[in-house]
Coordinates of C-alpha atoms in Angstrom, one line a residue:
M1 CA -14.5 -26.9 -5.7
A2 CA -10.7 -27.6 -5.0
H3 CA -9.0 -26.5 -8.4
T4 CA -5.6 -27.6 -7.0
T5 CA -4.6 -29.0 -10.7
E6 CA -6.0 -26.6 -12.8
A7 CA -4.4 -23.6 -10.8
R8 CA -0.2 -25.2 -10.6
S9 CA -1.2 -26.2 -14.5
Q10 CA -0.2 -22.5 -16.0
A11 CA -2.1 -20.9 -18.7
P12 CA -0.4 -20.0 -21.9
R13 CA 0.7 -16.4 -21.9
L14 CA -1.8 -13.9 -23.0
G15 CA -0.8 -10.3 -24.5
A16 CA 1.4 -9.2 -26.6
W17 CA 5.0 -9.5 -27.1
V18 CA 7.8 -9.1 -29.6
E19 CA 10.2 -12.5 -30.3
G20 CA 12.9 -12.1 -32.6
G21 CA 14.0 -8.3 -32.4
S22 CA 10.8 -7.4 -34.6
T23 CA 8.2 -10.4 -34.8
V24 CA 4.9 -9.3 -32.4
R25 CA 2.7 -12.4 -31.2
W26 CA -0.8 -12.4 -29.9
R27 CA -2.6 -14.4 -27.9
V28 CA -6.0 -13.2 -26.6
W29 CA -8.5 -16.0 -24.1
A30 CA -12.2 -15.4 -25.6
P31 CA -13.7 -18.8 -24.6
G32 CA -17.0 -19.5 -26.4
H33 CA -16.3 -17.0 -28.9
Q34 CA -15.6 -17.8 -32.8
G35 CA -13.1 -15.4 -33.7
V36 CA -11.0 -12.7 -32.7
D37 CA -9.2 -10.0 -34.6
V38 CA -6.3 -7.6 -33.9
V39 CA -6.4 -4.6 -35.3
L40 CA -3.9 -2.2 -35.7
Y41 CA -3.7 1.5 -36.0
D42 CA -1.6 4.1 -36.6
A43 CA 0.1 7.1 -34.0
E44 CA -2.9 8.7 -34.8
D45 CA -5.3 6.1 -33.9
R46 CA -6.5 5.3 -37.6
V47 CA -6.6 1.9 -38.3
L48 CA -4.3 0.4 -40.7
R49 CA -5.0 -3.2 -41.1
R50 CA -6.7 -6.6 -39.3
L51 CA -5.5 -9.4 -38.4
P52 CA -7.2 -12.8 -37.9
L53 CA -6.0 -14.5 -34.8
T54 CA -6.2 -18.8 -35.2
P55 CA -7.9 -20.9 -32.8
E56 CA -5.8 -22.1 -30.2
A57 CA -6.7 -24.5 -27.2
D58 CA -8.6 -23.4 -24.2
G59 CA -10.4 -20.5 -25.5
C60 CA -7.3 -19.5 -26.7
F61 CA -6.5 -17.3 -30.2
G62 CA -2.9 -16.8 -31.4
G63 CA -0.8 -14.9 -34.7
A64 CA 2.1 -13.1 -35.1
L65 CA 3.3 -10.3 -37.7
P66 CA 6.5 -9.7 -38.8
D67 CA 8.8 -6.3 -39.2
L68 CA 6.4 -4.5 -36.2
G69 CA 8.2 -4.3 -32.7
E70 CA 7.8 -2.5 -30.0
G71 CA 5.1 0.4 -30.6
A72 CA 2.5 -1.4 -32.6
R73 CA -0.6 -0.5 -31.3
Y74 CA -3.9 -2.5 -31.5
K75 CA -7.2 -3.3 -30.4
L76 CA -8.8 -6.7 -30.4
S77 CA -12.1 -7.7 -32.3
V78 CA -14.2 -9.9 -30.7
D79 CA -16.5 -12.0 -33.4
G80 CA -16.4 -8.8 -35.7
G81 CA -17.4 -6.6 -33.0
D82 CA -16.5 -2.9 -32.1
P83 CA -12.6 -3.1 -31.5
F84 CA -11.6 -3.3 -27.3
P85 CA -8.4 -2.5 -25.6
D86 CA -6.4 -5.7 -24.7
P87 CA -7.1 -7.0 -20.7
W88 CA -3.5 -7.8 -20.8
S89 CA -2.0 -4.8 -22.3
R90 CA 1.3 -3.3 -21.1
S91 CA 0.3 -0.4 -22.2
Q92 CA -2.1 2.5 -22.7
P93 CA -0.7 5.6 -24.0
R94 CA -4.0 6.9 -24.9
G95 CA -5.5 5.9 -22.0
V96 CA -7.3 3.1 -20.7
H97 CA -10.0 3.0 -24.0
G98 CA -7.4 3.9 -26.4
P99 CA -5.2 1.0 -28.3
S100 CA -3.3 -1.0 -26.3
E101 CA 1.2 -0.5 -26.9
V102 CA 3.3 -3.7 -27.7
V103 CA 6.4 -2.5 -25.4
S104 CA 9.4 -4.3 -24.9
S105 CA 11.2 -5.4 -20.9
D106 CA 14.3 -4.3 -22.1
H107 CA 16.0 -1.3 -20.2
G108 CA 19.9 -0.2 -19.6
W109 CA 19.3 -0.9 -16.0
T110 CA 22.2 0.0 -13.8
D111 CA 20.9 -2.2 -10.7
S112 CA 23.0 -5.2 -10.6
H113 CA 24.4 -4.6 -7.3
W114 CA 21.1 -4.7 -5.5
K115 CA 20.1 -7.4 -3.4
G116 CA 16.8 -6.6 -2.3
P117 CA 15.6 -5.9 1.1
D118 CA 15.8 -7.5 4.2
P119 CA 12.3 -8.3 5.1
R120 CA 12.7 -7.6 9.1
A121 CA 14.5 -4.4 8.8
L122 CA 11.9 -2.3 6.5
V123 CA 11.0 1.8 7.1
I124 CA 8.3 1.7 4.5
Y125 CA 7.0 5.6 2.8
E126 CA 3.9 5.8 1.3
V127 CA 3.6 7.6 -2.0
H128 CA 0.7 8.4 -4.3
V129 CA 3.0 9.3 -7.7
G130 CA -0.2 12.0 -8.9
T131 CA 0.0 13.8 -6.5
A132 CA 3.7 13.6 -4.5
T133 CA 5.0 16.5 -6.6
P134 CA 3.3 19.5 -9.2
E135 CA 4.6 17.4 -11.9
G136 CA 3.0 13.9 -10.9
T137 CA 5.5 11.6 -12.7
F138 CA 7.0 8.9 -12.0
E139 CA 10.5 10.6 -13.0
A140 CA 9.6 13.9 -11.1
F141 CA 9.9 11.8 -8.1
I142 CA 13.5 10.8 -8.9
P143 CA 14.9 14.2 -7.2
K144 CA 12.8 13.3 -3.6
L145 CA 14.4 9.9 -3.2
A146 CA 17.5 11.7 -1.6
H147 CA 15.5 12.9 0.5
L148 CA 13.9 9.8 1.9
R149 CA 17.2 8.3 1.9
E150 CA 18.5 10.9 4.1
L151 CA 16.0 10.9 6.6
G152 CA 16.3 7.2 6.9
V153 CA 13.8 5.5 5.0
N154 CA 14.7 2.4 2.8
T155 CA 11.0 1.3 1.2
L156 CA 9.5 3.2 -1.1
E157 CA 5.7 2.2 -1.5
L158 CA 4.0 3.2 -4.9
L159 CA 0.2 3.6 -4.1
P160 CA -1.7 1.3 -7.5
V161 CA 0.2 2.4 -10.9
A162 CA -1.8 0.3 -12.9
S163 CA -3.5 2.5 -15.7
F164 CA -6.9 3.9 -14.5
P165 CA -9.7 6.1 -15.5
G166 CA -8.9 9.7 -17.1
A167 CA -5.7 11.9 -16.1
R168 CA -6.3 12.0 -12.2
N169 CA -7.4 9.1 -9.6
W170 CA -6.2 7.5 -6.3
G171 CA -5.5 4.1 -8.3
Y172 CA -7.9 1.8 -7.1
D173 CA -9.9 1.8 -10.1
G174 CA -7.5 0.3 -12.2
V175 CA -8.5 -2.1 -15.1
D176 CA -5.1 -2.5 -17.2
L177 CA -3.2 -4.2 -14.1
F178 CA -0.3 -4.8 -16.4
A179 CA 0.4 -1.0 -18.0
P180 CA 1.5 1.4 -16.2
Q181 CA -0.3 4.3 -16.0
A182 CA 0.7 6.9 -19.0
T183 CA -0.4 10.2 -17.4
Y184 CA 2.7 9.4 -14.5
G185 CA 5.0 8.0 -17.6
G186 CA 4.5 4.9 -18.4
P187 CA 6.6 1.5 -18.4
K188 CA 9.8 4.1 -19.3
G189 CA 9.1 6.3 -16.5
L190 CA 8.3 3.3 -13.9
R191 CA 11.6 1.6 -15.0
R192 CA 13.5 4.7 -14.7
L193 CA 12.2 5.4 -11.2
I194 CA 12.9 2.0 -10.2
D195 CA 16.2 2.1 -11.3
A196 CA 17.0 5.3 -9.4
A197 CA 15.8 4.2 -6.3
H198 CA 18.3 0.9 -6.1
A199 CA 20.6 3.4 -6.7
H200 CA 19.7 5.5 -3.3
G201 CA 19.6 2.3 -1.6
L202 CA 15.6 2.4 -1.7
A203 CA 13.8 -1.0 -2.2
V204 CA 10.2 -0.2 -4.1
L205 CA 7.1 -2.1 -3.4
I206 CA 4.0 -1.8 -6.1
D207 CA 0.4 -1.6 -4.5
A208 CA -1.2 -4.2 -6.5
V209 CA -5.3 -4.8 -6.5
Y210 CA -6.7 -7.4 -7.3
N211 CA -9.6 -7.9 -4.9
H212 CA -12.0 -6.4 -8.0
F213 CA -11.2 -3.8 -10.9
G214 CA -12.4 -0.3 -11.7
P215 CA -15.8 -0.1 -13.6
D216 CA -14.9 2.2 -16.3
G217 CA -12.5 1.0 -19.2
N218 CA -13.4 -2.7 -18.1
Y219 CA -13.4 -4.7 -20.9
L220 CA -13.1 -7.8 -19.7
R221 CA -16.4 -9.3 -19.8
A222 CA -16.7 -8.5 -23.7
Y223 CA -13.9 -11.9 -24.0
S224 CA -15.3 -13.8 -21.5
P225 CA -17.9 -14.1 -18.6
H226 CA -15.5 -16.1 -16.7
Y227 CA -13.4 -13.2 -14.9
F228 CA -16.3 -12.6 -12.8
T229 CA -18.5 -15.3 -10.4
G230 CA -21.8 -15.3 -9.0
K231 CA -20.6 -17.4 -6.4
H232 CA -18.9 -14.8 -4.3
H233 CA -19.3 -11.3 -4.0
T234 CA -17.4 -7.9 -2.5
P235 CA -18.5 -4.5 -1.9
W236 CA -17.6 -3.9 -5.4
G237 CA -19.7 -6.4 -6.4
D238 CA -19.4 -10.0 -8.3
A239 CA -16.3 -11.1 -7.2
V240 CA -13.2 -11.7 -9.3
N241 CA -13.7 -15.4 -10.5
Y242 CA -10.3 -17.6 -8.3
D243 CA -12.4 -20.9 -7.6
S244 CA -14.9 -21.7 -10.4
E245 CA -14.8 -22.5 -14.2
G246 CA -12.0 -20.4 -16.0
S247 CA -10.3 -20.1 -12.8
R248 CA -7.3 -21.1 -14.0
F249 CA -6.5 -18.1 -16.7
V250 CA -8.2 -15.8 -14.2
R251 CA -5.4 -16.7 -11.7
S252 CA -2.8 -16.7 -14.4
L253 CA -3.8 -12.6 -14.7
V254 CA -2.8 -12.3 -11.8
L255 CA 0.3 -14.3 -11.2
S256 CA 1.6 -13.3 -14.2
N257 CA 0.9 -9.8 -13.5
V258 CA 2.9 -10.4 -9.9
E259 CA 5.9 -11.7 -12.0
M260 CA 6.2 -9.0 -13.8
W261 CA 6.1 -6.1 -11.8
I262 CA 9.3 -8.0 -9.7
R263 CA 10.8 -9.8 -13.2
D264 CA 10.3 -6.7 -15.6
Y265 CA 10.2 -3.9 -13.7
H266 CA 12.8 -5.0 -11.0
A267 CA 10.1 -4.0 -8.2
D268 CA 11.1 -5.6 -5.0
G269 CA 7.7 -7.1 -3.9
L270 CA 3.9 -6.1 -4.0
R271 CA 1.5 -4.4 -1.4
L272 CA -1.6 -6.6 -1.6
D273 CA -5.0 -4.0 -1.4
A274 CA -7.9 -6.1 1.1
A275 CA -6.8 -9.0 1.2
H276 CA -9.3 -10.3 3.1
A277 CA -11.3 -9.6 0.0
L278 CA -9.8 -12.1 -2.5
V279 CA -12.3 -14.6 -2.4
D280 CA -11.1 -18.5 -3.0
D281 CA -12.4 -21.8 -1.5
G282 CA -10.0 -23.4 -3.0
Q283 CA -6.6 -25.0 -2.7
P284 CA -4.1 -23.7 -2.9
H285 CA -5.2 -20.0 -1.8
L286 CA -4.3 -17.6 -4.6
L287 CA -2.1 -15.6 -2.0
A288 CA -0.1 -18.7 -0.8
E289 CA 0.5 -19.2 -4.7
I290 CA 1.0 -15.3 -5.1
V291 CA 4.0 -15.2 -2.4
E292 CA 5.8 -18.3 -4.3
R293 CA 5.1 -16.7 -7.3
A294 CA 6.8 -13.5 -6.1
H295 CA 9.7 -14.7 -4.1
A296 CA 10.8 -16.9 -7.4
A297 CA 10.4 -13.9 -9.9
G298 CA 13.0 -12.5 -8.0
S299 CA 15.7 -15.3 -9.2
G300 CA 17.8 -14.4 -6.0
R301 CA 17.1 -10.9 -4.9
R302 CA 15.0 -11.2 -2.2
V303 CA 11.4 -10.0 -2.3
V304 CA 8.6 -9.1 -0.1
V305 CA 4.9 -9.1 -0.1
I306 CA 2.5 -7.7 2.5
A307 CA -0.9 -8.4 2.6
E308 CA -3.4 -5.5 3.7
D309 CA -6.1 -7.8 5.5
E310 CA -8.3 -6.1 8.2
R311 CA -8.8 -10.0 9.5
N312 CA -5.3 -10.2 12.2
E313 CA -5.3 -13.8 10.7
R314 CA -2.3 -15.4 12.0
K315 CA -2.4 -18.3 8.7
L316 CA -1.4 -14.9 6.7
V317 CA 2.2 -14.8 7.5
T318 CA 2.6 -18.6 8.5
P319 CA 5.3 -20.0 6.3
A320 CA 3.5 -22.3 3.7
A321 CA 5.5 -25.0 5.3
E322 CA 3.4 -25.0 8.3
G323 CA 0.6 -24.3 6.6
G324 CA -0.4 -20.8 6.3
Y325 CA 0.2 -18.3 3.2
G326 CA 3.9 -17.3 3.8
L327 CA 3.6 -13.1 3.6
D328 CA 6.4 -11.4 4.8
G329 CA 4.6 -8.8 6.4
V330 CA 0.6 -7.5 7.3
W331 CA -1.0 -4.4 7.6
A332 CA -2.2 -4.0 11.3
D333 CA -4.7 -1.3 11.7
D334 CA -5.9 -1.9 15.9
L335 CA -2.8 0.4 17.1
H336 CA -3.5 3.6 14.5
H337 CA -7.4 2.7 16.0
Q338 CA -6.2 2.6 19.5
L339 CA -4.2 6.2 19.1
R340 CA -6.5 7.8 17.6
R341 CA -9.2 6.9 19.7
A342 CA -6.7 8.2 22.9
F343 CA -5.2 11.5 21.3
A344 CA -7.9 12.3 19.0
G345 CA -10.8 11.0 20.3
D346 CA -12.4 9.4 17.3
H347 CA -15.3 7.0 18.5
E348 CA -17.6 6.3 15.1
G349 CA -17.7 3.2 12.7
Y350 CA -14.9 0.7 13.5
Y351 CA -13.7 3.2 16.4
Q352 CA -16.5 1.9 18.9
D353 CA -14.2 -1.2 18.6
Y354 CA -11.7 0.6 20.4
T355 CA -11.2 2.3 24.2
G356 CA -7.5 4.4 23.5
S357 CA -7.2 3.4 27.0
A358 CA -3.3 2.8 28.4
E359 CA -4.5 -0.5 29.1
D360 CA -5.6 -1.4 25.6
L361 CA -3.1 0.2 23.8
A362 CA -0.3 -1.5 26.0
T363 CA -1.7 -4.7 25.1
T364 CA -1.8 -4.2 21.2
L365 CA 2.0 -3.2 21.5
R366 CA 3.0 -6.5 23.3
Q367 CA 0.7 -8.4 20.7
G368 CA 0.7 -6.7 16.8
W369 CA -2.7 -6.1 16.9
F370 CA -5.6 -5.8 20.2
Y371 CA -8.5 -8.0 18.7
T372 CA -7.3 -11.9 19.3
G373 CA -10.4 -13.5 18.8
Q374 CA -13.0 -10.6 21.0
K375 CA -16.8 -9.8 19.1
S376 CA -16.5 -6.9 17.2
R377 CA -19.0 -4.5 18.5
N378 CA -18.7 -3.1 14.9
L379 CA -19.0 -6.1 12.9
G380 CA -21.1 -8.0 15.0
H381 CA -18.7 -11.3 15.0
A382 CA -15.3 -12.3 16.4
R383 CA -12.4 -11.5 15.0
G384 CA -8.6 -11.6 15.1
T385 CA -6.5 -15.2 16.4
D386 CA -3.7 -14.9 18.9
P387 CA -0.6 -13.8 17.3
K388 CA 1.9 -15.6 20.0
G389 CA 5.4 -16.2 18.5
L390 CA 4.8 -13.8 15.2
G391 CA 8.4 -11.9 14.6
P392 CA 7.1 -8.1 15.3
W393 CA 8.3 -7.3 12.0
H394 CA 5.6 -9.1 10.6
F395 CA 3.0 -6.3 11.5
V396 CA 3.1 -3.2 9.5
H397 CA 1.6 -0.2 12.3
C398 CA 1.3 3.3 11.2
I399 CA -0.1 6.5 12.7
Q400 CA -1.9 7.8 9.6
N401 CA -2.0 5.9 5.5
H402 CA -3.3 7.1 2.9
D403 CA -7.1 5.2 3.6
Q404 CA -6.9 6.9 6.8
V405 CA -6.3 10.3 5.8
G406 CA -7.9 9.9 2.2
N407 CA -11.0 8.2 3.9
R408 CA -12.2 11.2 6.0
P409 CA -14.7 13.5 3.8
F410 CA -11.9 16.6 3.7
G411 CA -9.0 14.4 3.3
N412 CA -7.6 15.9 7.0
R413 CA -4.5 14.5 7.9
L414 CA -3.6 13.5 11.4
S415 CA -2.4 17.2 12.1
E416 CA -5.6 18.3 11.7
D417 CA -7.3 16.4 14.5
V418 CA -4.1 16.4 17.2
S419 CA -1.7 19.1 18.7
P420 CA 1.8 19.1 17.7
A421 CA 3.1 18.0 20.7
A422 CA 0.7 14.8 20.5
Y423 CA 2.0 13.8 16.9
R424 CA 5.6 14.2 18.1
A425 CA 4.6 11.7 20.4
M426 CA 2.5 9.5 18.8
S427 CA 5.7 9.4 15.5
T428 CA 8.2 8.6 18.5
L429 CA 6.2 5.4 19.5
L430 CA 5.9 4.6 15.8
L431 CA 9.4 5.0 14.9
L432 CA 11.1 3.1 18.1
S433 CA 8.5 0.0 18.3
P434 CA 9.8 -3.3 17.1
F435 CA 7.2 -3.6 14.3
T436 CA 7.8 -2.5 10.6
P437 CA 6.9 1.6 10.6
L438 CA 4.5 2.8 7.5
L439 CA 4.8 6.6 7.1
F440 CA 2.6 7.9 3.9
M441 CA 4.0 11.1 2.5
G442 CA 4.8 14.4 4.1
Q443 CA 4.3 12.9 7.4
E444 CA 7.9 13.2 8.1
W445 CA 7.2 17.4 8.5
N446 CA 3.6 17.3 9.6
A447 CA 2.5 17.9 6.1
R448 CA -0.7 20.4 6.3
T449 CA -1.8 19.8 2.9
P450 CA -5.1 17.3 2.5
F451 CA -5.0 14.2 0.5
L452 CA -8.4 14.1 -0.6
Y453 CA -10.5 11.3 -2.8
F454 CA -10.3 12.0 -6.1
T455 CA -11.6 10.6 -10.0
D456 CA -11.9 11.6 -13.6
H457 CA -14.7 9.0 -14.4
H458 CA -17.1 10.4 -17.5
A459 CA -19.7 12.2 -16.7
E460 CA -22.9 9.8 -16.0
L461 CA -20.3 7.5 -13.4
G462 CA -18.5 10.5 -12.5
K463 CA -22.1 11.8 -10.7
L464 CA -22.8 9.0 -9.0
V465 CA -19.7 8.5 -7.5
T466 CA -19.3 12.3 -6.1
E467 CA -23.3 11.2 -5.2
G468 CA -22.0 8.5 -3.4
R469 CA -19.4 9.9 -1.4
R470 CA -21.7 12.8 -0.2
K471 CA -24.0 9.9 0.8
E472 CA -21.1 7.6 2.6
F473 CA -21.0 10.4 5.2
A474 CA -24.3 11.6 5.6
G475 CA -24.5 9.7 8.5
F476 CA -21.8 11.1 10.6
S477 CA -22.3 13.5 13.4
R478 CA -18.8 15.2 12.7
F479 CA -19.7 16.0 9.4
K480 CA -23.6 16.9 8.6
G481 CA -24.2 20.1 6.8
E482 CA -20.8 20.0 5.3
Q483 CA -19.9 19.9 1.6
V484 CA -18.0 16.9 1.0
P485 CA -15.5 18.3 -1.2
D486 CA -16.5 16.6 -5.1
P487 CA -14.5 13.9 -5.9
Q488 CA -14.3 14.7 -10.1
D489 CA -13.5 18.6 -9.4
R490 CA -10.2 18.9 -10.2
D491 CA -9.4 21.1 -7.6
T492 CA -10.1 18.7 -5.6
F493 CA -6.6 16.6 -7.0
T494 CA -4.8 19.6 -6.5
R495 CA -5.5 20.7 -3.1
S496 CA -3.9 17.0 -2.5
T497 CA -0.8 17.5 -4.2
L498 CA 1.9 17.8 -1.1
D499 CA 3.9 21.4 -0.9
W500 CA 7.3 20.7 -0.7
D501 CA 8.1 24.0 0.5
E502 CA 6.6 23.1 4.2
L503 CA 10.0 21.7 4.6
D504 CA 11.5 25.3 4.8
G505 CA 9.1 26.6 7.7
A506 CA 10.4 26.3 11.8
D507 CA 7.7 23.4 12.6
A508 CA 8.0 21.4 9.8
R509 CA 11.8 21.0 10.5
G510 CA 11.4 20.6 14.0
V511 CA 9.2 17.6 13.1
H512 CA 11.5 16.9 10.5
T513 CA 14.2 16.5 12.6
L514 CA 12.3 14.3 15.6
Y515 CA 12.0 11.6 12.2
K516 CA 15.5 11.8 10.7
E517 CA 16.8 11.5 14.4
L518 CA 14.6 8.9 16.1
L519 CA 15.5 6.9 12.4
R520 CA 18.8 7.0 12.9
L521 CA 18.9 5.3 15.9
R522 CA 16.6 2.7 15.0
A523 CA 19.1 1.6 12.4
T524 CA 22.2 2.4 14.6
E525 CA 20.9 1.5 18.5
P526 CA 22.2 -2.4 19.3
V527 CA 18.9 -2.8 21.6
L528 CA 16.5 -2.3 18.5
T529 CA 18.5 -3.6 16.0
S530 CA 19.1 -7.1 17.5
R531 CA 17.6 -9.8 16.6
Q532 CA 17.5 -11.8 19.9
G533 CA 15.8 -8.5 21.2
T534 CA 12.5 -8.3 23.2
H535 CA 10.2 -6.1 24.0
D536 CA 6.9 -5.5 26.5
A537 CA 4.2 -2.4 27.4
R538 CA 2.3 -2.0 30.3
A539 CA -0.4 0.9 31.1
L540 CA 1.4 3.2 33.7
G541 CA -2.2 4.6 34.8
P542 CA -5.1 5.5 33.2
D543 CA -3.1 8.3 31.1
A544 CA -0.1 7.1 30.2
F545 CA 2.3 4.0 29.1
V546 CA 5.4 2.3 28.5
L547 CA 7.2 0.6 25.9
E548 CA 9.9 -1.5 27.0
R549 CA 12.9 -2.8 24.2
R550 CA 15.5 -5.0 25.8
A551 CA 18.6 -7.0 24.0
E552 CA 22.0 -8.0 25.6
G553 CA 21.3 -6.4 29.4
D554 CA 19.9 -3.1 27.9
T555 CA 17.1 -2.4 27.6
L556 CA 15.1 1.2 26.0
L557 CA 12.0 3.2 27.2
V558 CA 9.6 4.7 25.6
I559 CA 7.6 6.3 27.5
V560 CA 4.1 7.8 26.3
N561 CA 1.9 10.5 28.1
V562 CA -1.0 11.1 26.4
R563 CA -2.7 13.5 29.0
G564 CA -2.0 14.8 32.2
S565 CA 0.9 15.3 34.2
L566 CA 2.9 12.1 34.7
V567 CA 5.4 11.3 37.2
H568 CA 7.1 8.1 36.8
T569 CA 10.0 6.5 39.2
L570 CA 12.3 4.2 37.6
P571 CA 13.7 1.3 38.8
P572 CA 16.6 2.5 41.8
H573 CA 19.1 -0.2 41.1
A574 CA 19.2 1.0 37.8
S575 CA 21.4 3.6 36.0
A576 CA 18.9 6.0 33.6
G577 CA 19.8 8.1 31.5
I578 CA 17.5 9.9 28.4
V579 CA 18.1 9.6 25.2
A580 CA 15.4 11.5 23.3
W581 CA 12.1 13.2 24.3
S582 CA 9.4 14.2 21.8
E583 CA 9.2 18.0 23.8
N584 CA 12.7 19.0 23.0
P585 CA 13.0 22.3 21.5
R586 CA 15.0 21.2 18.5
Y587 CA 12.1 19.0 17.5
G588 CA 9.5 21.6 18.0
G589 CA 9.0 21.2 21.6
T590 CA 8.9 23.4 24.4
V591 CA 10.9 21.3 27.4
E592 CA 14.1 22.8 27.7
G593 CA 15.4 20.8 30.6
S594 CA 15.5 17.0 30.3
P595 CA 12.5 15.6 32.0
L596 CA 14.6 13.0 33.5
T597 CA 15.9 13.9 37.2
G598 CA 17.6 11.0 39.0
N599 CA 15.4 8.2 39.1
V600 CA 12.6 9.9 38.1
V601 CA 10.6 11.2 34.6
R602 CA 8.2 13.9 34.3
L603 CA 5.8 14.4 31.2
E604 CA 3.5 17.0 31.0
G605 CA 0.8 16.5 28.4
P606 CA 1.2 14.8 25.0
S607 CA 4.9 13.8 24.9
A608 CA 6.9 10.8 25.0
A609 CA 10.7 10.2 26.8
V610 CA 13.4 7.5 25.2
V611 CA 15.0 6.4 28.5
R612 CA 18.1 4.2 28.4
L613 CA 18.4 1.5 31.5
R614 CA 21.4 -0.5 32.7
E615 CA 21.8 -2.7 35.3

């Protein structure tokens, strides 16, 4: 069913907001119901009064009360039933089951100078607010912003902050999309963090989950059955309804949320979770509308929208004028998978689709992703499209992220599966490639703290989550006989808290120096910053490869050795100079002398050398 007209005719404003300084107005979408009441509460959650709302068009109910203003707490009662939180709530100070709170969008912003990020020059740092500091709050992370800026990061990506059940969660069980998590500091804390980030020259992206909503505290069906559809199914059950009856309001839920993060919180864009699971058979596709709304909400500021999407589909980042969705970037995990296969030996699950050979690594680096239409052994069908002509900055690459760490049963980081030398070599490639690099918090010093999967559901659901988690890994030979940590155990959460004191260790300082110096090179070296630059990659035998960056007559080579010994002779007519090498003792390595002698590069074991060539 096409929904062009329905999608383009915007649904009325929903939720609760302040008008004229103190009047609070509500509008609720509850089609097919006879009535909706607002139930007001005091600070101790005692009922103060009820306000019947008036029926309006399109299944909506609306009304207003003077002399309330910001801070009013309420729930909504449909047809005289038990009152539930507002699914469009802007604040849930007592959690997803407690009363909703009226908040204003006012804030003493100090970022009027801020113009937003350059999508072609992002260096992204992924943060889970709850485990990034011992306090686990927005404001507690503000003192860490100077560290990020000094490191060379320019974009902070916050894992989902929409309200989720309990005090701790990965964030992907969110149910109140508009309400920043109370235990993180709520709306005020998030605004202070973003304002402070802009003062440090850092952009902020919000990880938004629109492909599914969490099960605990999800009251959408109490208001309308049309929030979900049986027409499509996802790994999380019935799909969110983006293309069937009532979808205009459901799409508005998402599009209004997109606008809110950028307009009211001054966020610089979004990272969309699992965009391949946003099922929409109509036109225009929801992804295209998200991009359009996000860019417009910036009101002149640059805004970026990046999607996690496993399909390797070029249409995602093709401009809307050319029939695409117009996203600024897309997660491209093929390089991560190839590197894990090469350096760590992963081969089960989706890793069976990758060889980790030098030739396949070079192919992935040339293209941005590896699968361009070949059959995936893991999926059983063809995957991917040809990315030819797409700018490399559209591809977001990593050597670890929250998924690749947390989806392992023991939350072990890359450092537990590869040697320190391999870690430095992989990092050198990531930081000097033409693609957009993404770092997972603590990566810059090779953090040793795990990032486990953790939840704080009620006992009944929590038991099912624990059993499901352990069943998930029962078939993996690597983990048989080992007890997977209980996601519900508070210790699983606390063990995942980043330990910033690790930075004081000699090994951590070396890796940290590597990251700082290479990110500085990435930001200042003309060969790497040129918009007219080109790149290529090729294998140097079975266990080594080279990435070439060229611009303005100069060439930088990033030569990576996976294992064994590499002796590589450079062109005799070129002047060669070493720029950096991963085994430099200042980075924690063991090679005192330069790996370059004359025109010959010698690497032993996992390592990388950065060489400048001039004709």
